[in-house]
């Protein structure tokens, strides 16, 4: 896979978007040692100091845009697989917090930002999968007011990792998961892994969605990848929203 690396860039996702205006017909990996304006989901900032794996995979789409609604879940499984492989033991310590945060011991170690760039019939549509993995830096460099406690692979696992090894593993698993997703969507393999590694199943949580906050017991995910919440008014399947960080008994 072709790779373009920067020592510093504003955001690998933004750079991927700029590069995708060229005629990108093959997957392209954009990486940076550090980002000055890393972007997270919901317009949040993403701290990206040296010692993290900051990458964006530019993926020329082979399916129409609507087919990619659940692609971020496939990406989450890919990152989960990569980190479990690198950790080499205790895979159960790694979980996915719906839709696509990867946790180790309930602390966020990786985040994913999926974006689409439509070519308008002039160039191919591309999917941009941005992944940030906190690898070796001191977690004290992260803001103290994060919505979810965060850590690094080094801190959680007690050993340091080569950032390039993390990038290689994530890119390889992302490419495989995207191939699989494009041929069969969230097929049995991806769904089973997602269900087996889903955080908070069976616990009461507060869910924030555009319609407001609601409490319910996490009941898993359906075949479309929607989060299932058992609420006083019945089971609800959410395709948007996120866990609020306030926990209930
Ligand atoms: C999130 O959890 O909010 C998603 C974080 C995604 C961060 C990665 S780092 C590489 C890529 N470039 C960005 O600006 N964001 C993504």
PDB file of C-alpha atoms and ligand atoms in Angstrom:
ATOM      1  CA  UNK A   1       0.000   0.000   0.000  1.00  0.00           C
ATOM      2  CA  UNK A   2       1.382   3.440  -0.899  1.00  0.00           C
ATOM      3  CA  UNK A   3       2.165   5.567   2.155  1.00  0.00           C
ATOM      4  CA  UNK A   4       2.785   9.292   2.552  1.00  0.00           C
ATOM      5  CA  UNK A   5       4.345  10.329   5.843  1.00  0.00           C
ATOM      6  CA  UNK A   6       4.627  13.774   7.424  1.00  0.00           C
ATOM      7  CA  UNK A   7       6.588  14.795  10.479  1.00  0.00           C
ATOM      8  CA  UNK A   8       3.827  17.290  11.276  1.00  0.00           C
ATOM      9  CA  UNK A   9       0.500  17.878   9.591  1.00  0.00           C
ATOM     10  CA  UNK A  10      -2.719  19.540  10.722  1.00  0.00           C
ATOM     11  CA  UNK A  11      -4.747  16.328  10.452  1.00  0.00           C
ATOM     12  CA  UNK A  12      -4.094  13.197   8.415  1.00  0.00           C
ATOM     13  CA  UNK A  13      -7.840  13.042   7.667  1.00  0.00           C
ATOM     14  CA  UNK A  14      -7.764  16.599   6.310  1.00  0.00           C
ATOM     15  CA  UNK A  15      -4.650  15.812   4.277  1.00  0.00           C
ATOM     16  CA  UNK A  16      -6.258  12.598   3.024  1.00  0.00           C
ATOM     17  CA  UNK A  17      -9.245  14.640   1.889  1.00  0.00           C
ATOM     18  CA  UNK A  18      -6.954  17.090   0.067  1.00  0.00           C
ATOM     19  CA  UNK A  19      -5.008  14.271  -1.593  1.00  0.00           C
ATOM     20  CA  UNK A  20      -8.204  12.526  -2.608  1.00  0.00           C
ATOM     21  CA  UNK A  21      -8.917  15.322  -5.055  1.00  0.00           C
ATOM     22  CA  UNK A  22      -6.160  13.729  -7.151  1.00  0.00           C
ATOM     23  CA  UNK A  23      -6.984  10.627  -9.075  1.00  0.00           C
ATOM     24  CA  UNK A  24      -6.713   8.113  -6.225  1.00  0.00           C
ATOM     25  CA  UNK A  25      -7.541   4.669  -7.607  1.00  0.00           C
ATOM     26  CA  UNK A  26      -5.594   2.571  -5.091  1.00  0.00           C
ATOM     27  CA  UNK A  27      -5.638   2.624  -1.274  1.00  0.00           C
ATOM     28  CA  UNK A  28      -3.319   5.255   0.146  1.00  0.00           C
ATOM     29  CA  UNK A  29      -2.066   5.539   3.701  1.00  0.00           C
ATOM     30  CA  UNK A  30      -1.422   9.006   5.128  1.00  0.00           C
ATOM     31  CA  UNK A  31       0.534   9.099   8.399  1.00  0.00           C
ATOM     32  CA  UNK A  32       2.058  11.742  10.626  1.00  0.00           C
ATOM     33  CA  UNK A  33       4.406  11.706  13.580  1.00  0.00           C
ATOM     34  CA  UNK A  34       2.276  14.436  15.138  1.00  0.00           C
ATOM     35  CA  UNK A  35      -0.829  16.429  14.230  1.00  0.00           C
ATOM     36  CA  UNK A  36      -1.311  20.095  15.055  1.00  0.00           C
ATOM     37  CA  UNK A  37      -5.100  20.018  14.598  1.00  0.00           C
ATOM     38  CA  UNK A  38      -6.147  16.394  15.003  1.00  0.00           C
ATOM     39  CA  UNK A  39      -9.893  15.928  14.669  1.00  0.00           C
ATOM     40  CA  UNK A  40     -12.160  13.641  16.649  1.00  0.00           C
ATOM     41  CA  UNK A  41     -15.788  12.690  16.225  1.00  0.00           C
ATOM     42  CA  UNK A  42     -18.518  15.282  16.743  1.00  0.00           C
ATOM     43  CA  UNK A  43     -16.097  18.102  15.875  1.00  0.00           C
ATOM     44  CA  UNK A  44     -13.969  17.468  18.945  1.00  0.00           C
ATOM     45  CA  UNK A  45     -10.215  17.996  19.066  1.00  0.00           C
ATOM     46  CA  UNK A  46      -7.918  15.000  19.120  1.00  0.00           C
ATOM     47  CA  UNK A  47      -4.601  15.458  20.902  1.00  0.00           C
ATOM     48  CA  UNK A  48      -1.891  13.942  18.724  1.00  0.00           C
ATOM     49  CA  UNK A  49       1.584  14.292  20.247  1.00  0.00           C
ATOM     50  CA  UNK A  50       4.718  12.417  19.168  1.00  0.00           C
ATOM     51  CA  UNK A  51       4.494   8.800  20.239  1.00  0.00           C
ATOM     52  CA  UNK A  52       1.066   8.070  18.783  1.00  0.00           C
ATOM     53  CA  UNK A  53      -0.001   6.285  15.614  1.00  0.00           C
ATOM     54  CA  UNK A  54      -1.922   8.879  13.594  1.00  0.00           C
ATOM     55  CA  UNK A  55      -3.074   7.551  10.260  1.00  0.00           C
ATOM     56  CA  UNK A  56      -5.751   7.864   7.620  1.00  0.00           C
ATOM     57  CA  UNK A  57      -6.515   5.249   5.034  1.00  0.00           C
ATOM     58  CA  UNK A  58      -7.860   6.622   1.753  1.00  0.00           C
ATOM     59  CA  UNK A  59     -10.010   3.867   0.303  1.00  0.00           C
ATOM     60  CA  UNK A  60     -11.475   4.226  -3.209  1.00  0.00           C
ATOM     61  CA  UNK A  61     -15.076   3.102  -2.802  1.00  0.00           C
ATOM     62  CA  UNK A  62     -16.332   0.186  -4.875  1.00  0.00           C
ATOM     63  CA  UNK A  63     -19.892   0.472  -3.587  1.00  0.00           C
ATOM     64  CA  UNK A  64     -22.388   3.364  -3.579  1.00  0.00           C
ATOM     65  CA  UNK A  65     -22.102   5.775  -0.622  1.00  0.00           C
ATOM     66  CA  UNK A  66     -25.139   4.335   1.172  1.00  0.00           C
ATOM     67  CA  UNK A  67     -23.401   0.954   1.497  1.00  0.00           C
ATOM     68  CA  UNK A  68     -20.866   2.445   3.906  1.00  0.00           C
ATOM     69  CA  UNK A  69     -23.250   3.445   6.718  1.00  0.00           C
ATOM     70  CA  UNK A  70     -21.736   0.878   9.104  1.00  0.00           C
ATOM     71  CA  UNK A  71     -18.151   1.023   7.850  1.00  0.00           C
ATOM     72  CA  UNK A  72     -16.916   2.568  11.087  1.00  0.00           C
ATOM     73  CA  UNK A  73     -17.911  -0.633  12.917  1.00  0.00           C
ATOM     74  CA  UNK A  74     -15.830  -2.696  10.496  1.00  0.00           C
ATOM     75  CA  UNK A  75     -12.960  -0.284  11.148  1.00  0.00           C
ATOM     76  CA  UNK A  76     -13.395  -0.760  14.888  1.00  0.00           C
ATOM     77  CA  UNK A  77     -13.062  -4.526  14.515  1.00  0.00           C
ATOM     78  CA  UNK A  78      -9.938  -4.010  12.419  1.00  0.00           C
ATOM     79  CA  UNK A  79      -8.301  -1.795  15.050  1.00  0.00           C
ATOM     80  CA  UNK A  80      -9.350  -4.204  17.786  1.00  0.00           C
ATOM     81  CA  UNK A  81      -7.752  -7.112  15.895  1.00  0.00           C
ATOM     82  CA  UNK A  82      -4.549  -5.124  15.345  1.00  0.00           C
ATOM     83  CA  UNK A  83      -4.196  -4.115  18.984  1.00  0.00           C
ATOM     84  CA  UNK A  84      -4.991  -7.593  20.277  1.00  0.00           C
ATOM     85  CA  UNK A  85      -2.368  -9.008  17.929  1.00  0.00           C
ATOM     86  CA  UNK A  86       0.246  -6.474  19.079  1.00  0.00           C
ATOM     87  CA  UNK A  87      -0.556  -7.072  22.736  1.00  0.00           C
ATOM     88  CA  UNK A  88      -0.168 -10.814  22.083  1.00  0.00           C
ATOM     89  CA  UNK A  89      -1.978 -11.772  25.284  1.00  0.00           C
ATOM     90  CA  UNK A  90      -5.105 -10.983  27.295  1.00  0.00           C
ATOM     91  CA  UNK A  91      -7.245 -10.133  24.251  1.00  0.00           C
ATOM     92  CA  UNK A  92     -10.293  -9.745  26.496  1.00  0.00           C
ATOM     93  CA  UNK A  93      -8.771  -6.571  27.976  1.00  0.00           C
ATOM     94  CA  UNK A  94      -9.546  -4.864  24.652  1.00  0.00           C
ATOM     95  CA  UNK A  95     -13.143  -3.961  23.888  1.00  0.00           C
ATOM     96  CA  UNK A  96     -15.138  -1.816  21.475  1.00  0.00           C
ATOM     97  CA  UNK A  97     -17.253   0.956  22.904  1.00  0.00           C
ATOM     98  CA  UNK A  98     -19.987   1.499  20.329  1.00  0.00           C
ATOM     99  CA  UNK A  99     -19.592   2.710  17.716  1.00  0.00           C
ATOM    100  CA  UNK A 100     -15.841   2.696  17.328  1.00  0.00           C
ATOM    101  CA  UNK A 101     -13.729   3.542  20.354  1.00  0.00           C
ATOM    102  CA  UNK A 102     -11.279   0.844  21.302  1.00  0.00           C
ATOM    103  CA  UNK A 103     -10.777   0.471  25.038  1.00  0.00           C
ATOM    104  CA  UNK A 104      -8.170  -1.338  27.058  1.00  0.00           C
ATOM    105  CA  UNK A 105      -9.209  -1.980  30.664  1.00  0.00           C
ATOM    106  CA  UNK A 106     -12.107   0.459  30.084  1.00  0.00           C
ATOM    107  CA  UNK A 107      -9.756   3.305  29.096  1.00  0.00           C
ATOM    108  CA  UNK A 108      -9.810   4.677  25.551  1.00  0.00           C
ATOM    109  CA  UNK A 109      -6.666   3.781  23.653  1.00  0.00           C
ATOM    110  CA  UNK A 110      -7.839   4.341  20.068  1.00  0.00           C
ATOM    111  CA  UNK A 111     -10.433   6.413  18.242  1.00  0.00           C
ATOM    112  CA  UNK A 112     -11.726   6.300  14.686  1.00  0.00           C
ATOM    113  CA  UNK A 113     -13.068   9.066  12.464  1.00  0.00           C
ATOM    114  CA  UNK A 114     -14.656   7.866   9.213  1.00  0.00           C
ATOM    115  CA  UNK A 115     -15.433  10.366   6.495  1.00  0.00           C
ATOM    116  CA  UNK A 116     -16.553  10.119   2.873  1.00  0.00           C
ATOM    117  CA  UNK A 117     -15.439  12.260  -0.025  1.00  0.00           C
ATOM    118  CA  UNK A 118     -17.724  12.030  -3.006  1.00  0.00           C
ATOM    119  CA  UNK A 119     -16.079  12.415  -6.396  1.00  0.00           C
ATOM    120  CA  UNK A 120     -19.202  13.744  -8.119  1.00  0.00           C
ATOM    121  CA  UNK A 121     -18.644  11.466 -11.101  1.00  0.00           C
ATOM    122  CA  UNK A 122     -15.290  13.155 -11.846  1.00  0.00           C
ATOM    123  CA  UNK A 123     -13.048  11.128  -9.527  1.00  0.00           C
ATOM    124  CA  UNK A 124     -13.853   8.008  -7.488  1.00  0.00           C
ATOM    125  CA  UNK A 125     -15.733   8.365  -4.211  1.00  0.00           C
ATOM    126  CA  UNK A 126     -13.370   7.677  -1.352  1.00  0.00           C
ATOM    127  CA  UNK A 127     -13.817   6.536   2.204  1.00  0.00           C
ATOM    128  CA  UNK A 128     -11.342   8.045   4.638  1.00  0.00           C
ATOM    129  CA  UNK A 129     -10.738   6.024   7.767  1.00  0.00           C
ATOM    130  CA  UNK A 130      -8.790   8.018  10.342  1.00  0.00           C
ATOM    131  CA  UNK A 131      -7.362   6.099  13.257  1.00  0.00           C
ATOM    132  CA  UNK A 132      -5.548   7.449  16.276  1.00  0.00           C
ATOM    133  CA  UNK A 133      -3.820   5.050  18.634  1.00  0.00           C
ATOM    134  CA  UNK A 134      -2.199   6.342  21.811  1.00  0.00           C
ATOM    135  CA  UNK A 135       1.009   4.337  21.780  1.00  0.00           C
ATOM    136  CA  UNK A 136       3.982   5.476  23.862  1.00  0.00           C
ATOM    137  CA  UNK A 137       3.553   9.008  25.200  1.00  0.00           C
ATOM    138  CA  UNK A 138       2.722  10.003  28.750  1.00  0.00           C
ATOM    139  CA  UNK A 139      -1.101  10.001  29.158  1.00  0.00           C
ATOM    140  CA  UNK A 140      -0.678  13.136  31.282  1.00  0.00           C
ATOM    141  CA  UNK A 141      -0.210  14.935  27.947  1.00  0.00           C
ATOM    142  CA  UNK A 142      -3.883  14.317  27.213  1.00  0.00           C
ATOM    143  CA  UNK A 143      -6.509  16.818  28.409  1.00  0.00           C
ATOM    144  CA  UNK A 144      -7.847  16.060  31.871  1.00  0.00           C
ATOM    145  CA  UNK A 145     -11.471  16.706  30.874  1.00  0.00           C
ATOM    146  CA  UNK A 146     -11.848  13.926  28.309  1.00  0.00           C
ATOM    147  CA  UNK A 147     -15.302  12.367  28.128  1.00  0.00           C
ATOM    148  CA  UNK A 148     -13.789   8.962  28.757  1.00  0.00           C
ATOM    149  CA  UNK A 149     -10.580   8.113  30.658  1.00  0.00           C
ATOM    150  CA  UNK A 150      -7.756   7.554  28.195  1.00  0.00           C
ATOM    151  CA  UNK A 151      -4.520   5.641  28.249  1.00  0.00           C
ATOM    152  CA  UNK A 152      -1.690   4.546  25.993  1.00  0.00           C
ATOM    153  CA  UNK A 153      -0.688   1.038  24.943  1.00  0.00           C
ATOM    154  CA  UNK A 154       2.583   1.516  26.804  1.00  0.00           C
ATOM    155  CA  UNK A 155       0.893   2.499  30.061  1.00  0.00           C
ATOM    156  CA  UNK A 156      -1.764  -0.204  29.891  1.00  0.00           C
ATOM    157  CA  UNK A 157       0.517  -3.052  28.844  1.00  0.00           C
ATOM    158  CA  UNK A 158       3.749  -2.007  30.524  1.00  0.00           C
ATOM    159  CA  UNK A 159       5.906  -2.125  27.412  1.00  0.00           C
ATOM    160  CA  UNK A 160       6.703   0.198  24.564  1.00  0.00           C
ATOM    161  CA  UNK A 161       5.772  -0.420  20.948  1.00  0.00           C
ATOM    162  CA  UNK A 162       7.260   0.803  17.683  1.00  0.00           C
ATOM    163  CA  UNK A 163       4.763   3.273  16.278  1.00  0.00           C
ATOM    164  CA  UNK A 164       5.424   1.903  12.783  1.00  0.00           C
ATOM    165  CA  UNK A 165       4.518  -1.606  13.951  1.00  0.00           C
ATOM    166  CA  UNK A 166       1.198  -0.242  15.204  1.00  0.00           C
ATOM    167  CA  UNK A 167       0.615   1.613  11.921  1.00  0.00           C
ATOM    168  CA  UNK A 168       1.441  -1.489   9.866  1.00  0.00           C
ATOM    169  CA  UNK A 169      -0.841  -3.738  11.909  1.00  0.00           C
ATOM    170  CA  UNK A 170      -3.750  -1.279  11.852  1.00  0.00           C
ATOM    171  CA  UNK A 171      -3.389  -0.606   8.099  1.00  0.00           C
ATOM    172  CA  UNK A 172      -3.230  -4.304   7.281  1.00  0.00           C
ATOM    173  CA  UNK A 173      -6.310  -5.157   9.339  1.00  0.00           C
ATOM    174  CA  UNK A 174      -8.194  -2.127   8.027  1.00  0.00           C
ATOM    175  CA  UNK A 175      -7.582  -3.153   4.422  1.00  0.00           C
ATOM    176  CA  UNK A 176      -8.733  -6.721   5.136  1.00  0.00           C
ATOM    177  CA  UNK A 177     -11.836  -5.561   7.016  1.00  0.00           C
ATOM    178  CA  UNK A 178     -12.759  -3.107   4.261  1.00  0.00           C
ATOM    179  CA  UNK A 179     -12.406  -5.800   1.593  1.00  0.00           C
ATOM    180  CA  UNK A 180     -14.676  -8.038   3.624  1.00  0.00           C
ATOM    181  CA  UNK A 181     -17.133  -5.213   4.355  1.00  0.00           C
ATOM    182  CA  UNK A 182     -17.379  -4.296   0.677  1.00  0.00           C
ATOM    183  CA  UNK A 183     -18.143  -7.860  -0.331  1.00  0.00           C
ATOM    184  CA  UNK A 184     -20.565  -8.857   2.433  1.00  0.00           C
ATOM    185  CA  UNK A 185     -21.240  -5.831   4.634  1.00  0.00           C
ATOM    186  CA  UNK A 186     -21.213  -6.518   8.349  1.00  0.00           C
ATOM    187  CA  UNK A 187     -21.069 -10.256   7.754  1.00  0.00           C
ATOM    188  CA  UNK A 188     -21.076 -12.989  10.368  1.00  0.00           C
ATOM    189  CA  UNK A 189     -17.339 -12.698  11.060  1.00  0.00           C
ATOM    190  CA  UNK A 190     -17.299  -8.959  11.785  1.00  0.00           C
ATOM    191  CA  UNK A 191     -20.602  -9.081  13.678  1.00  0.00           C
ATOM    192  CA  UNK A 192     -19.558 -11.955  15.899  1.00  0.00           C
ATOM    193  CA  UNK A 193     -16.289 -10.288  16.817  1.00  0.00           C
ATOM    194  CA  UNK A 194     -18.067  -7.032  17.485  1.00  0.00           C
ATOM    195  CA  UNK A 195     -20.652  -8.694  19.703  1.00  0.00           C
ATOM    196  CA  UNK A 196     -18.032 -10.666  21.613  1.00  0.00           C
ATOM    197  CA  UNK A 197     -15.979  -7.568  22.316  1.00  0.00           C
ATOM    198  CA  UNK A 198     -18.729  -5.005  22.905  1.00  0.00           C
ATOM    199  CA  UNK A 199     -18.256  -2.992  26.104  1.00  0.00           C
ATOM    200  CA  UNK A 200     -20.994  -2.477  28.721  1.00  0.00           C
ATOM    201  CA  UNK A 201     -23.330  -5.288  27.640  1.00  0.00           C
ATOM    202  CA  UNK A 202     -25.836  -5.943  30.432  1.00  0.00           C
ATOM    203  CA  UNK A 203     -25.080  -2.715  32.297  1.00  0.00           C
ATOM    204  CA  UNK A 204     -27.260   0.367  32.764  1.00  0.00           C
ATOM    205  CA  UNK A 205     -25.991   3.384  30.820  1.00  0.00           C
ATOM    206  CA  UNK A 206     -27.107   6.819  29.815  1.00  0.00           C
ATOM    207  CA  UNK A 207     -27.402   7.196  26.062  1.00  0.00           C
ATOM    208  CA  UNK A 208     -27.167  10.586  24.367  1.00  0.00           C
ATOM    209  CA  UNK A 209     -28.808  10.844  20.992  1.00  0.00           C
ATOM    210  CA  UNK A 210     -30.128  13.752  18.936  1.00  0.00           C
ATOM    211  CA  UNK A 211     -33.501  13.095  20.593  1.00  0.00           C
ATOM    212  CA  UNK A 212     -32.057  13.620  24.104  1.00  0.00           C
ATOM    213  CA  UNK A 213     -30.638  11.431  26.851  1.00  0.00           C
ATOM    214  CA  UNK A 214     -32.176   8.133  27.851  1.00  0.00           C
ATOM    215  CA  UNK A 215     -31.242   5.399  30.311  1.00  0.00           C
ATOM    216  CA  UNK A 216     -31.274   1.751  29.474  1.00  0.00           C
ATOM    217  CA  UNK A 217     -29.512  -1.562  29.724  1.00  0.00           C
ATOM    218  CA  UNK A 218     -27.094  -2.292  26.899  1.00  0.00           C
ATOM    219  CA  UNK A 219     -28.449  -5.318  25.033  1.00  0.00           C
ATOM    220  CA  UNK A 220     -25.932  -5.722  22.211  1.00  0.00           C
ATOM    221  CA  UNK A 221     -26.070  -4.815  18.539  1.00  0.00           C
ATOM    222  CA  UNK A 222     -28.435  -5.890  15.784  1.00  0.00           C
ATOM    223  CA  UNK A 223     -27.419  -7.278  12.381  1.00  0.00           C
ATOM    224  CA  UNK A 224     -27.236  -3.761  10.936  1.00  0.00           C
ATOM    225  CA  UNK A 225     -24.755  -2.817  13.664  1.00  0.00           C
ATOM    226  CA  UNK A 226     -27.192  -0.593  15.566  1.00  0.00           C
ATOM    227  CA  UNK A 227     -26.770  -0.356  19.321  1.00  0.00           C
ATOM    228  CA  UNK A 228     -29.603  -2.054  21.227  1.00  0.00           C
ATOM    229  CA  UNK A 229     -30.759  -0.495  24.452  1.00  0.00           C
ATOM    230  CA  UNK A 230     -33.454  -2.024  26.675  1.00  0.00           C
ATOM    231  CA  UNK A 231     -35.363   0.988  28.009  1.00  0.00           C
ATOM    232  CA  UNK A 232     -38.549   1.341  30.100  1.00  0.00           C
ATOM    233  CA  UNK A 233     -40.416   1.894  26.817  1.00  0.00           C
ATOM    234  CA  UNK A 234     -38.972  -1.191  25.162  1.00  0.00           C
ATOM    235  CA  UNK A 235     -35.933  -2.146  23.158  1.00  0.00           C
ATOM    236  CA  UNK A 236     -34.594   0.645  20.954  1.00  0.00           C
ATOM    237  CA  UNK A 237     -32.031   0.303  18.156  1.00  0.00           C
ATOM    238  CA  UNK A 238     -29.815   3.362  17.725  1.00  0.00           C
ATOM    239  CA  UNK A 239     -27.774   4.120  14.653  1.00  0.00           C
ATOM    240  CA  UNK A 240     -26.531   7.450  15.993  1.00  0.00           C
ATOM    241  CA  UNK A 241     -25.682   8.709  19.456  1.00  0.00           C
ATOM    242  CA  UNK A 242     -23.089   7.831  22.041  1.00  0.00           C
ATOM    243  CA  UNK A 243     -22.738   6.817  25.658  1.00  0.00           C
ATOM    244  CA  UNK A 244     -22.877   9.700  28.079  1.00  0.00           C
ATOM    245  CA  UNK A 245     -20.117   9.370  30.602  1.00  0.00           C
ATOM    246  CA  UNK A 246     -22.408   9.602  33.611  1.00  0.00           C
ATOM    247  CA  UNK A 247     -22.945   6.086  34.884  1.00  0.00           C
ATOM    248  CA  UNK A 248     -26.100   4.966  36.585  1.00  0.00           C
ATOM    249  CA  UNK A 249     -26.444   2.179  39.160  1.00  0.00           C
TER     250      UNK A 249
HETATM  251  C1  LIG B   1     -12.576  10.014  18.102  1.00  0.00           C
HETATM  252  O1  LIG B   1     -12.509   9.103  18.914  1.00  0.00           O
HETATM  253  O2  LIG B   1     -13.179  11.073  18.359  1.00  0.00           O
HETATM  254  C2  LIG B   1     -11.926   9.830  16.766  1.00  0.00           C
HETATM  255  C3  LIG B   1     -10.469  10.211  16.802  1.00  0.00           C
HETATM  256  C4  LIG B   1      -9.781  10.001  15.465  1.00  0.00           C
HETATM  257  C5  LIG B   1      -8.359  10.527  15.503  1.00  0.00           C
HETATM  258  C6  LIG B   1      -7.608  10.185  14.255  1.00  0.00           C
HETATM  259  S1  LIG B   1      -5.877  10.534  14.404  1.00  0.00           S
HETATM  260  C7  LIG B   1      -5.662  10.291  12.702  1.00  0.00           C
HETATM  261  C8  LIG B   1      -6.857  10.898  12.005  1.00  0.00           C
HETATM  262  N1  LIG B   1      -6.643  12.303  11.778  1.00  0.00           N
HETATM  263  C9  LIG B   1      -7.478  13.071  12.482  1.00  0.00           C
HETATM  264  O3  LIG B   1      -7.484  14.320  12.487  1.00  0.00           O
HETATM  265  N2  LIG B   1      -8.309  12.299  13.194  1.00  0.00           N
HETATM  266  C10 LIG B   1      -8.047  10.897  12.981  1.00  0.00           C
END
